[in-house]
XYZ file of C-alpha atoms in Angstrom:
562
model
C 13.473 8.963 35.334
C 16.158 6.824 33.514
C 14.080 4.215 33.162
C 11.241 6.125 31.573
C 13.366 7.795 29.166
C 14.596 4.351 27.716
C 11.124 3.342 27.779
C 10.263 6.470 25.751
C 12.716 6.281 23.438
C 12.402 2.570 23.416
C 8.302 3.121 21.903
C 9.306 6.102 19.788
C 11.710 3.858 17.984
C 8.765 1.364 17.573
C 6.609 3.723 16.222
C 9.141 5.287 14.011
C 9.776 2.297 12.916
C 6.273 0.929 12.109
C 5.669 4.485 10.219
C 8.463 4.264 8.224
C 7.783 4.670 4.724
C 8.384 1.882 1.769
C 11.939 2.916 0.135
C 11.372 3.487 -3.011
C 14.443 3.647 -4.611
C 15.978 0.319 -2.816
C 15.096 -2.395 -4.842
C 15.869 -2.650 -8.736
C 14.015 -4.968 -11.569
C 15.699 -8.435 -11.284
C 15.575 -8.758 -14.781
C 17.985 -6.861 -17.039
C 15.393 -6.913 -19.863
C 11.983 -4.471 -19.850
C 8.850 -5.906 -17.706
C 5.694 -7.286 -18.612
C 4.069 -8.975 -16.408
C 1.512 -12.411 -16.435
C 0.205 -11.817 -13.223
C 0.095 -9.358 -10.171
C 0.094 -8.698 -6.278
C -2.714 -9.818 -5.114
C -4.210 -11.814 -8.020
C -7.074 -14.177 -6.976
C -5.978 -17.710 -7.105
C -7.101 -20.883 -6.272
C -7.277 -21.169 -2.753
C -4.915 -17.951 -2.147
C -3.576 -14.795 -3.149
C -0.731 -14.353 -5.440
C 1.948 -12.925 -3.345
C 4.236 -11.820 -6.266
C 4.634 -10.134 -9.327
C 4.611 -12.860 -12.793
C 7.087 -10.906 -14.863
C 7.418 -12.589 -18.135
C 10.768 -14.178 -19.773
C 9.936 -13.650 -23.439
C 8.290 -17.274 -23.916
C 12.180 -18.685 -22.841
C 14.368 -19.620 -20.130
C 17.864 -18.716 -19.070
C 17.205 -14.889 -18.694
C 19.549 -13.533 -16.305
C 17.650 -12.847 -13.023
C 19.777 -10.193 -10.608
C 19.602 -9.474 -6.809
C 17.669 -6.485 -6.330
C 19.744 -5.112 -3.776
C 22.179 -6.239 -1.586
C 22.247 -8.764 0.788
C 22.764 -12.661 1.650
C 21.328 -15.853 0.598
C 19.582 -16.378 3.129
C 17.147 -19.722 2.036
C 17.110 -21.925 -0.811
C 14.128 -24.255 -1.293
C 13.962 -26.663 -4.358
C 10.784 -28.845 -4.582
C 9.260 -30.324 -7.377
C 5.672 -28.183 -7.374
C 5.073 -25.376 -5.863
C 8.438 -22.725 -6.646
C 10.235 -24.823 -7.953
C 13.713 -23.748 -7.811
C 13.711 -20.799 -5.626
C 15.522 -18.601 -4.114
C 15.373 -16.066 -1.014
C 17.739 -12.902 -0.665
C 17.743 -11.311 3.046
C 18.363 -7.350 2.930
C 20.244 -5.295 5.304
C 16.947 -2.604 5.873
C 14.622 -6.191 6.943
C 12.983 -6.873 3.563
C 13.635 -9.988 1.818
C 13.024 -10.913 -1.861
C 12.152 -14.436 -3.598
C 12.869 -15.325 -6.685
C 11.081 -18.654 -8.096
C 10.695 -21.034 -10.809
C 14.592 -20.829 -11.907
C 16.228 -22.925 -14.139
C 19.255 -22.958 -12.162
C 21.450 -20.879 -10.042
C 24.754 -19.145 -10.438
C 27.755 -21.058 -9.932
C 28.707 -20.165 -6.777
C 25.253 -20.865 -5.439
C 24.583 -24.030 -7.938
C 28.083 -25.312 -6.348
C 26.796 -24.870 -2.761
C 22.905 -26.369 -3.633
C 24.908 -29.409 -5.769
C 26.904 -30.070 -2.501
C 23.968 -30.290 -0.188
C 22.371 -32.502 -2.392
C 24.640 -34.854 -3.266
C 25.162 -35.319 0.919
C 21.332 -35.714 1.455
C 21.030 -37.535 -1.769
C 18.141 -35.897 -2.644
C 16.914 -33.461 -5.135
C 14.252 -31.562 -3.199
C 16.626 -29.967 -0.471
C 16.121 -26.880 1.661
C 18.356 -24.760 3.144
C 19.229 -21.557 4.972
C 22.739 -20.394 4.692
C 24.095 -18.362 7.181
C 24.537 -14.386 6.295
C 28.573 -14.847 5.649
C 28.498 -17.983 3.624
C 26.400 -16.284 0.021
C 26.418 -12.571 0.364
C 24.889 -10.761 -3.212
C 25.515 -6.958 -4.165
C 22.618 -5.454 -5.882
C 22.820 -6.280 -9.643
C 24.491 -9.461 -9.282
C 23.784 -12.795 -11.190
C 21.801 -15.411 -8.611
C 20.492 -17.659 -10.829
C 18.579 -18.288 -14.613
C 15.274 -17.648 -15.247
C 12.958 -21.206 -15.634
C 9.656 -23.008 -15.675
C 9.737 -25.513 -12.683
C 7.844 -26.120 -10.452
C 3.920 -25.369 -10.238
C 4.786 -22.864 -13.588
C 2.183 -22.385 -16.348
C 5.244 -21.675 -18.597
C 9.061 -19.851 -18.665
C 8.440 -16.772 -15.968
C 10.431 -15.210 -13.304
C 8.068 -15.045 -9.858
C 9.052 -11.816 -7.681
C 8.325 -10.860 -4.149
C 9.356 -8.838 -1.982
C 8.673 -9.651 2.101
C 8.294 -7.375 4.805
C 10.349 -8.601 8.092
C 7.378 -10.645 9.530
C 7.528 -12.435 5.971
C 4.148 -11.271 4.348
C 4.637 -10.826 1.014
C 4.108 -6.814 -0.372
C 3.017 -5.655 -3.479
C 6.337 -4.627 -5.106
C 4.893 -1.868 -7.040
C 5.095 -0.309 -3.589
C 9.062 -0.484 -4.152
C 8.997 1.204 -7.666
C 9.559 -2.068 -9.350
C 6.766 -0.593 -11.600
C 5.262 -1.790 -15.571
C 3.823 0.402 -17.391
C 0.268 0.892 -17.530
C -2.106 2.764 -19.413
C -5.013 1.194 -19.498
C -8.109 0.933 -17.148
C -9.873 -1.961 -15.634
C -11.879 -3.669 -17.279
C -15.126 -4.324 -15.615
C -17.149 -7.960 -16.442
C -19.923 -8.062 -14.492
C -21.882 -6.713 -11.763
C -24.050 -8.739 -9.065
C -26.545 -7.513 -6.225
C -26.999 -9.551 -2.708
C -30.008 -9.611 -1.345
C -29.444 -10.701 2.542
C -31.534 -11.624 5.093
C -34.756 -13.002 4.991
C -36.485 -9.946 3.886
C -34.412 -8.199 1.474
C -34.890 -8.425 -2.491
C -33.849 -6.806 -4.939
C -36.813 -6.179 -7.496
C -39.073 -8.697 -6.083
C -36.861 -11.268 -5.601
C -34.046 -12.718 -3.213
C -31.477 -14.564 -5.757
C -28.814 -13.084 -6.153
C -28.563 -11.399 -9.660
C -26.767 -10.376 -12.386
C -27.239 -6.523 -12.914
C -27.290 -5.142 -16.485
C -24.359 -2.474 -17.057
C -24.810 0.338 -19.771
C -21.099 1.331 -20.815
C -21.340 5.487 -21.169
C -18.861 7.454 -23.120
C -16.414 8.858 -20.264
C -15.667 4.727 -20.052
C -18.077 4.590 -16.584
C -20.924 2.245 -16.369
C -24.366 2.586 -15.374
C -27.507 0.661 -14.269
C -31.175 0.809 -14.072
C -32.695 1.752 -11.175
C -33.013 -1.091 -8.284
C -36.235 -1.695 -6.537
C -34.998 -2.644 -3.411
C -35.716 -3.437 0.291
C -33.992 -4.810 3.663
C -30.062 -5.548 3.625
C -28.454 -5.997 0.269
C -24.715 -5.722 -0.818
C -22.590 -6.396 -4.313
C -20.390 -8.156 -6.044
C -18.184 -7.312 -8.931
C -15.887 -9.101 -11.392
C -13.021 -7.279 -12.809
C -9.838 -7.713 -14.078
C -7.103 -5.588 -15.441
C -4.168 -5.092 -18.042
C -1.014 -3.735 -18.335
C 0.965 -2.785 -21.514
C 2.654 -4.959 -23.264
C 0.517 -7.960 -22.788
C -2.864 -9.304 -23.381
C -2.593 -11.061 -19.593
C -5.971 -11.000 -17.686
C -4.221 -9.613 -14.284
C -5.785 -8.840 -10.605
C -7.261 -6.008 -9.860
C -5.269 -3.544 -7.260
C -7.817 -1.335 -5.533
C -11.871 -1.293 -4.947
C -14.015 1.365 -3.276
C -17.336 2.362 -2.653
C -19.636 4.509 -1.358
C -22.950 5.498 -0.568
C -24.501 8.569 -1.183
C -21.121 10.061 -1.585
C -19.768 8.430 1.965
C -17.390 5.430 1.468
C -18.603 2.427 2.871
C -16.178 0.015 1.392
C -12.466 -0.147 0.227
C -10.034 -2.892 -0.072
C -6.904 -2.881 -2.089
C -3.741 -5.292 -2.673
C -0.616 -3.609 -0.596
C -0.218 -6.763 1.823
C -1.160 -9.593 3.462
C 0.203 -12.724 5.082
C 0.337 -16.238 4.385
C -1.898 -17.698 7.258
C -4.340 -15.520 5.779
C -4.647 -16.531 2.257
C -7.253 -18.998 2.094
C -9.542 -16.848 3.272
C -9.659 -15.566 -0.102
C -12.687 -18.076 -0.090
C -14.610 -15.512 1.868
C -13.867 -12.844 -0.268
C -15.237 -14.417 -3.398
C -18.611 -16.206 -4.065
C -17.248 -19.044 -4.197
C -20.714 -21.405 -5.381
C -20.783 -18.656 -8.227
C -16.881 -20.005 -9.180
C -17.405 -23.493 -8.797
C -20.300 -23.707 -11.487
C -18.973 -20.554 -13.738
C -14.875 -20.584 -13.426
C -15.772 -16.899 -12.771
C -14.281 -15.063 -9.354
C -16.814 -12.445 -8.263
C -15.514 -10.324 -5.308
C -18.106 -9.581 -2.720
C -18.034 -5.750 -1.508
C -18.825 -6.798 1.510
C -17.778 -8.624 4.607
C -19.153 -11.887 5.944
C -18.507 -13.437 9.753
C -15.425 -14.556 11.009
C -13.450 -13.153 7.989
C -10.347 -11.959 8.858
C -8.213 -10.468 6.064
C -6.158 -7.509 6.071
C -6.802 -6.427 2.199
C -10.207 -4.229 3.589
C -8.852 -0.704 4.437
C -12.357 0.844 5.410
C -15.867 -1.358 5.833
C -19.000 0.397 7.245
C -21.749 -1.878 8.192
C -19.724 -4.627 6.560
C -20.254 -3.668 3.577
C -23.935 -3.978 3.628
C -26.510 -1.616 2.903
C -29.641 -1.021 4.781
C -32.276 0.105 2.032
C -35.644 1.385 3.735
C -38.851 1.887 1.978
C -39.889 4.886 -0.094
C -35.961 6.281 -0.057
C -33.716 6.756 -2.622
C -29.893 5.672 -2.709
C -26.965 6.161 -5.076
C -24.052 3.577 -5.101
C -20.836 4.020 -7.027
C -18.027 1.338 -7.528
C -14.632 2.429 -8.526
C -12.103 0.124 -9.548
C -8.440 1.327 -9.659
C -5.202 -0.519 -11.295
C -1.829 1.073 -9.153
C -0.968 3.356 -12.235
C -4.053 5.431 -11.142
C -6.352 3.933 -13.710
C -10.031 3.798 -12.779
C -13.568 2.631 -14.441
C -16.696 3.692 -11.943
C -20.124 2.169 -11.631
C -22.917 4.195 -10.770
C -26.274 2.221 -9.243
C -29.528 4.393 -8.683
C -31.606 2.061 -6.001
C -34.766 3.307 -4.652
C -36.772 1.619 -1.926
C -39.673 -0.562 -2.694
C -41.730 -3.444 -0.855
C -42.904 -5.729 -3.431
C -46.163 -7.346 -3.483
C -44.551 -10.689 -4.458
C -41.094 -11.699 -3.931
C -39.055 -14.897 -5.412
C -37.537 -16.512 -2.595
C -33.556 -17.419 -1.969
C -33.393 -21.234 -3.231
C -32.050 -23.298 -0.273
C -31.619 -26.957 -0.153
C -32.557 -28.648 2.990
C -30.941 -32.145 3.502
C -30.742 -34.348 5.924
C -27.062 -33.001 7.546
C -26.414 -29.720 8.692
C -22.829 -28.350 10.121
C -22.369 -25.583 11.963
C -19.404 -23.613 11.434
C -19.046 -23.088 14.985
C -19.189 -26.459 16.086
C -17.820 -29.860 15.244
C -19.765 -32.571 12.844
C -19.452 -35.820 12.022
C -21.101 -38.814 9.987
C -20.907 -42.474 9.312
C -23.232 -44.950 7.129
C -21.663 -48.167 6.047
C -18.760 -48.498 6.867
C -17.367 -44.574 5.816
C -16.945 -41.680 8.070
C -16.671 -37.786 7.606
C -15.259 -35.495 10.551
C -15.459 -31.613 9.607
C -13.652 -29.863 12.631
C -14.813 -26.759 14.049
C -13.866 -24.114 12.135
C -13.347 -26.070 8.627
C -16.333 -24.643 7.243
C -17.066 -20.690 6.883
C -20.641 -20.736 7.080
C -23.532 -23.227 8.552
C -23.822 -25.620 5.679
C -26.747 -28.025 4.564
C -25.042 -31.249 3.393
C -25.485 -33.576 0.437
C -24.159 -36.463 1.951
C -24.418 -40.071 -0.333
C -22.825 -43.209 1.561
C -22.654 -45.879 -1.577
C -20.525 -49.177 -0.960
C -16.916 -48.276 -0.966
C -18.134 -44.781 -2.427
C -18.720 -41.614 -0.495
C -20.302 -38.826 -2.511
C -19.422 -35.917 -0.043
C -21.084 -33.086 -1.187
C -20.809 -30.803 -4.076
C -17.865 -28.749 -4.428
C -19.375 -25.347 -3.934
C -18.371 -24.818 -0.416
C -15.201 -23.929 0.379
C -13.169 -25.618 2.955
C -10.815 -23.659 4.881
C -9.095 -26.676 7.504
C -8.597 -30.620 6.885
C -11.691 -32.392 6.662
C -11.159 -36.327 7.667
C -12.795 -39.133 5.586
C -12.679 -42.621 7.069
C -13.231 -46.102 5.744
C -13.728 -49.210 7.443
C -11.175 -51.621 5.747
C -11.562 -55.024 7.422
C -12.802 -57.140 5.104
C -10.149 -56.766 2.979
C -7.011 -59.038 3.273
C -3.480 -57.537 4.430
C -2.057 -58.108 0.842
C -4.921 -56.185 -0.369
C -4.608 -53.252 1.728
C -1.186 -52.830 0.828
C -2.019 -51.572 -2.983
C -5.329 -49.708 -2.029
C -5.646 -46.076 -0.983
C -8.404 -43.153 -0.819
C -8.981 -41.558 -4.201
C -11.248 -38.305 -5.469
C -12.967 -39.025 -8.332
C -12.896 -36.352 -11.247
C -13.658 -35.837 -14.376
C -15.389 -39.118 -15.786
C -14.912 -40.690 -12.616
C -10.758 -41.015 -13.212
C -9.586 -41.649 -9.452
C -6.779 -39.718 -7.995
C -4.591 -40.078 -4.901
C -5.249 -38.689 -2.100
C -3.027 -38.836 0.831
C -4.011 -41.902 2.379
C -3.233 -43.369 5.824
C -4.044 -47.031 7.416
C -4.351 -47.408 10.904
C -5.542 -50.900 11.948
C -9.159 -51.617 10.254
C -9.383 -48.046 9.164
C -7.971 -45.754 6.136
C -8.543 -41.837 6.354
C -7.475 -39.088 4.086
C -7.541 -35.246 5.039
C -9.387 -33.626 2.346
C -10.040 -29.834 1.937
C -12.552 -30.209 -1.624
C -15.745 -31.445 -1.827
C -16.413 -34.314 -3.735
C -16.784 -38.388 -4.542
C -13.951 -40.371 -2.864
C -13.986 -43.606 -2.466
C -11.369 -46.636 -2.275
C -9.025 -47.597 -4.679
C -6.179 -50.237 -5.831
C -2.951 -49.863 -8.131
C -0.954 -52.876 -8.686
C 0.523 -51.634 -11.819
C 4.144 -50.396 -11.296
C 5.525 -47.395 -12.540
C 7.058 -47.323 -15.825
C 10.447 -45.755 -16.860
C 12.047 -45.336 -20.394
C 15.430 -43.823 -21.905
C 14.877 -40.233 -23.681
C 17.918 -39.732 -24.897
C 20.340 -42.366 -25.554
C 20.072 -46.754 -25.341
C 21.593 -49.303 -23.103
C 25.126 -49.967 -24.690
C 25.491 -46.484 -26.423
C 28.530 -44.404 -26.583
C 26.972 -40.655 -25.375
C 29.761 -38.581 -24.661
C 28.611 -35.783 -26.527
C 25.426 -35.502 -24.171
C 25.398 -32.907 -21.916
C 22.417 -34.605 -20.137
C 20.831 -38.309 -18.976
C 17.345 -38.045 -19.580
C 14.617 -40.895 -18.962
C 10.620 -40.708 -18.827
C 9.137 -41.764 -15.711
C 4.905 -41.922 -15.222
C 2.413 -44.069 -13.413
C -1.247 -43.893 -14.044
C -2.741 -44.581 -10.950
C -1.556 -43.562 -7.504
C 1.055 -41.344 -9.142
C 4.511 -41.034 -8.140
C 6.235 -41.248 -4.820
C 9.876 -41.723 -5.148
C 12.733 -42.300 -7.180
C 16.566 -43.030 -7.209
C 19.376 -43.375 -9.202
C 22.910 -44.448 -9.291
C 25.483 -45.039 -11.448
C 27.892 -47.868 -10.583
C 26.594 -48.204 -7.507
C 26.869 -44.413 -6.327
C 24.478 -41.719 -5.950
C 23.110 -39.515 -8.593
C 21.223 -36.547 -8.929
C 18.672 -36.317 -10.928
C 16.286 -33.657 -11.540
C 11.970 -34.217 -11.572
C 9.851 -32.357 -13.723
C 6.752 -32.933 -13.439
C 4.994 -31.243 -16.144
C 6.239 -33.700 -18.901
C 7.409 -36.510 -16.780
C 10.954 -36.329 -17.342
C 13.984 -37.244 -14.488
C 17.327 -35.212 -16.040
C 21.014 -35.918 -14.810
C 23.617 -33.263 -15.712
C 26.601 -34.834 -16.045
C 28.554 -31.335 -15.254
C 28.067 -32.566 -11.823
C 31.441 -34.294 -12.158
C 30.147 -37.839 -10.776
C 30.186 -39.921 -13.908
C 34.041 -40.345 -14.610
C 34.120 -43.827 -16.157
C 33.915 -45.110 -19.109
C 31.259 -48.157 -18.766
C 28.866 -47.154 -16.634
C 25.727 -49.219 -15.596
C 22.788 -46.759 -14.454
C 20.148 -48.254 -12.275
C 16.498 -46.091 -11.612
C 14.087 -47.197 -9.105
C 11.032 -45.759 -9.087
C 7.929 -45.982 -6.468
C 4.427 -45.062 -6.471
C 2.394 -43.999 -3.890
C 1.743 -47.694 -3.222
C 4.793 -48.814 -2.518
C 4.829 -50.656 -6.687
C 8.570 -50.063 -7.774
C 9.931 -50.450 -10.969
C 13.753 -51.134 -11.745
C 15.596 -49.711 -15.180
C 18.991 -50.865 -15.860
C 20.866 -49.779 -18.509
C 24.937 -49.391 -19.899
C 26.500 -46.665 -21.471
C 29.924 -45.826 -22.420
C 31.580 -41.763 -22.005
C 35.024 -40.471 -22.636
């Protein structure tokens, strides 16, 4: 009897637990100034969700960003894409918020990165502090607002993180905008599916014509219809305060009055995300830079964003009946713009068939596939692909043309050249590049085991082999070997390589390690001589940088600092 209490109370505890509503009132803006926001929860992104809220700095840096509640450092991770500078805040309820792309952190926590750094010698670092070494109160200065990493521009990125770490829409929380304006609805596209369905007489998939009405809904004509078609929409939304195309929060639809679909952005988790392929038509983006969501659900998808799907999403339209399908998009305010679609069934005499291009490779989703033709080899794993895919495979000397990027790939895809006719001082400058825009190569992770290089790709494109004997090049910013700088603040320096792209650099100043920060975005390595290591008064800096070919380049300059 003991033992099944314990066990009772044990699962009641669970499922408490699991029930528990979002608190509301917990978490506070970490900005002290009002919030607009540059993107949402949920956004569609390239390759993945946006797991945040964009709230926007007012075109600047150095905004004071504040701990939204209490709690403890509990991970620091500075990179040079990606977050940049960015910081994680453990709660005492389970919940843990990020804050990314600072500028830099406050001086307790700047002090403790600067430390860890310095030891590693390195400027990408990452760390998890224990819960007693950086405890926050709610309110408290963490760090500055910034633009590093993967950042568009000066923004603060916000999430907030459930205790299995997937990110939650932090509207949820009360960390609110305000909002008065609906969705705005772009376009409207029908599916036919199946090898017998059309949608007035033909199988494409089409563009539907919307009539705007005055209560701000939309309408169409009537479909003729037949067999198992579905929709896609493209929508995006505002708040106030900005002009910001943003995600949309909720979708729903029904049939005949009965909801058949309904997805919305509350939360999802990382391992997850990519799958956002399968929610979108993603052909339709590659050729338009337009994201249509599909309202409906194909094999093997498996995200959490769909709430209710009947029939997948699909619906069955038989001959001679008559249908009525509405689409209402909702921002989190409560805003909504509906779509109503009259379809009545109809065989056609004639119909247009689906345009499908046969080649001479097929994969199967399901199943592993592989290719080789002079010399270059392609290995798509099982599971890389979402769908069975006809391939447009071209093997051309030291050139693969590997299909056209308008299917998505969700795991590593291996490319493979044969290398042995080149000499070992050769092969030491070459690696696997994409070709883009007007053919410009790019690196691509590239790997050489004996007579064979492979990348791991995950687009669709041309790759082929490439060499880059040209170093890297480096040049002051702001000051020149012999000058006297002591009223800089900073050591700035342009670094850049045009070929394989950057790899590595270091610096030191008489002969010890310093820190200097990467930026990316306009090529720039910055030294702040707060960090207390430059204490002479002739100093002789010396930068090394590498490419992704091992090509280094040496700077060597003097300057002189009270």
């Amino acid at each position: 009897m003991k033992h099944f209490l314990i066990l009772f109370f044990t699962l009641f505890a669970l499922i408490v637990k699991a029930q528990a509503p979002v608190p509301v009132d917990y978490f506070t803006s970490p900005l002290d100034v009002g919030l607009v926001l540059s993107g949402t929860f949920g956004e569609l992104r390239s390759n993945h969700f946006h797991s945040g809220l964009d709230i926007k700095t007012q075109q600047r840096e150095g905004l004071n960003v504040l701990s939204s509640a209490q709690g403890y450092v509990s991970r620091i991770n500075i990179q040079h894409y990606g977050y940049g500078k960015a910081l994680y805040i453990q709660h005492p309820n389970g919940y843990t918020t990020v804050y990314g792309h600072l500028k830099k952190f406050s001086p307790e926590i700047e002090a403790y990165i600067k430390k860890q750094q310095y030891a590693k010698e390195s400027y990408e670092i990452e760390l998890f502090p224990t819960a007693s070494e950086l405890k926050v109160e709610k309110g408290e200065l963490v760090a500055l607002s910034g633009n590093t990493g993967g950042s568009g521009g000066p923004h603060l990125h916000f999430e907030i993180r459930d205790g299995q770490q997937r990110p939650m829409n932090p509207k949820l929380f009360g960390v609110n905008v305000k909002d008065s304006q609906a969705p705005t609805i772009n376009s409207l596209f029908v599916y036919p599916l199946g090898e017998d369905a059309h949608v007035n007489g033909s199988a494409q998939r089409q563009r539907i014509r919307l009539t705007p009405l005055n209560d701000g809904s939309f309408k169409t004509e009537e479909l003729n219809a037949c067999g198992n078609i579905a929709f896609g929409i493209s929508a995006v939304d505002k708040q106030d305060g900005a002009s910001n195309n943003n995600g949309i929060y909720k979708i729903e639809a029904n049939l005949n009055g009965d909801t058949v679909f309904e997805m919305n952005m509350d939360r999802f988790s990382f391992n997850e995300t990519r799958h956002l392929n399968q929610l979108i038509d993603y052909e339709y983006f590659s050729s338009n830079k337009t994201r249509i969501t599909k309202l409906f659900v194909e094999p093997n998808n498996p995200l959490s964003v769909y709430n209710k799907v009947i029939d997948q999403g699909v619906i069955n339209v038989e001959d001679s009946l008559t249908y009525l399908y509405n689409i209402k998009v909702i921002d989190f305010a409560g805003n909504q713009r509906i779509i109503r679609i009259p379809i009545k069934g109809k065989r056609p005499d004639n119909v247009t068939p689906r345009n499908i291009s046969k080649t001479d490779y097929f994969a199967q989703a399901n199943q592993a596939f592989s290719a080789e033709e002079n010399g270059i080899d392609v290995y798509i794993p099982k599971g890389s692909l979402y769908q069975d895919t006809y391939l447009d495979i071209k093997f051309m000397g030291d050139t693969i043309d590997f299909h056209k990027d308008d299917t998505p790939i969700h795991t590593n895809i291996t490319v493979g050249f044969d290398v042995s006719k080149y000499k070992p001082e050769e092969l030491e400058k070459m690696f696997i590049a994409q070709l883009g825009y007007k053919n410009r190569p790019s690196y691509s992770n590239t790997y050489l085991k004996g007579n064979r290089m492979t990348t791991g790709i995950r687009t669709f494109g041309k790759y082929t082999l490439a060499s880059d004997t040209k170093p890297p090049s480096i040049s002051p910013l702001n000051f020149k070997s012999g000058q006297w700088i002591s009223g800089n603040s900073e050591l700035k320096l342009r670094i850049s390589d045009d070929l394989s792209g950057i790899k590595s650099y270091r610096a030191t100043v008489n002969g010890k390690f310093i820190l200097m920060e990467y930026e990316y975005k306009n090529n720039t390595l910055t030294h702040d001589f707060n960090d207390g290591v430059v204490t002479e008064t002739e100093n002789n800096l010396k930068v090394v940088v590498t490419d992704n070919v091992g090509n280094s380049q040496t700077f060597e300059a003097t300057f002189f600092r009270k």
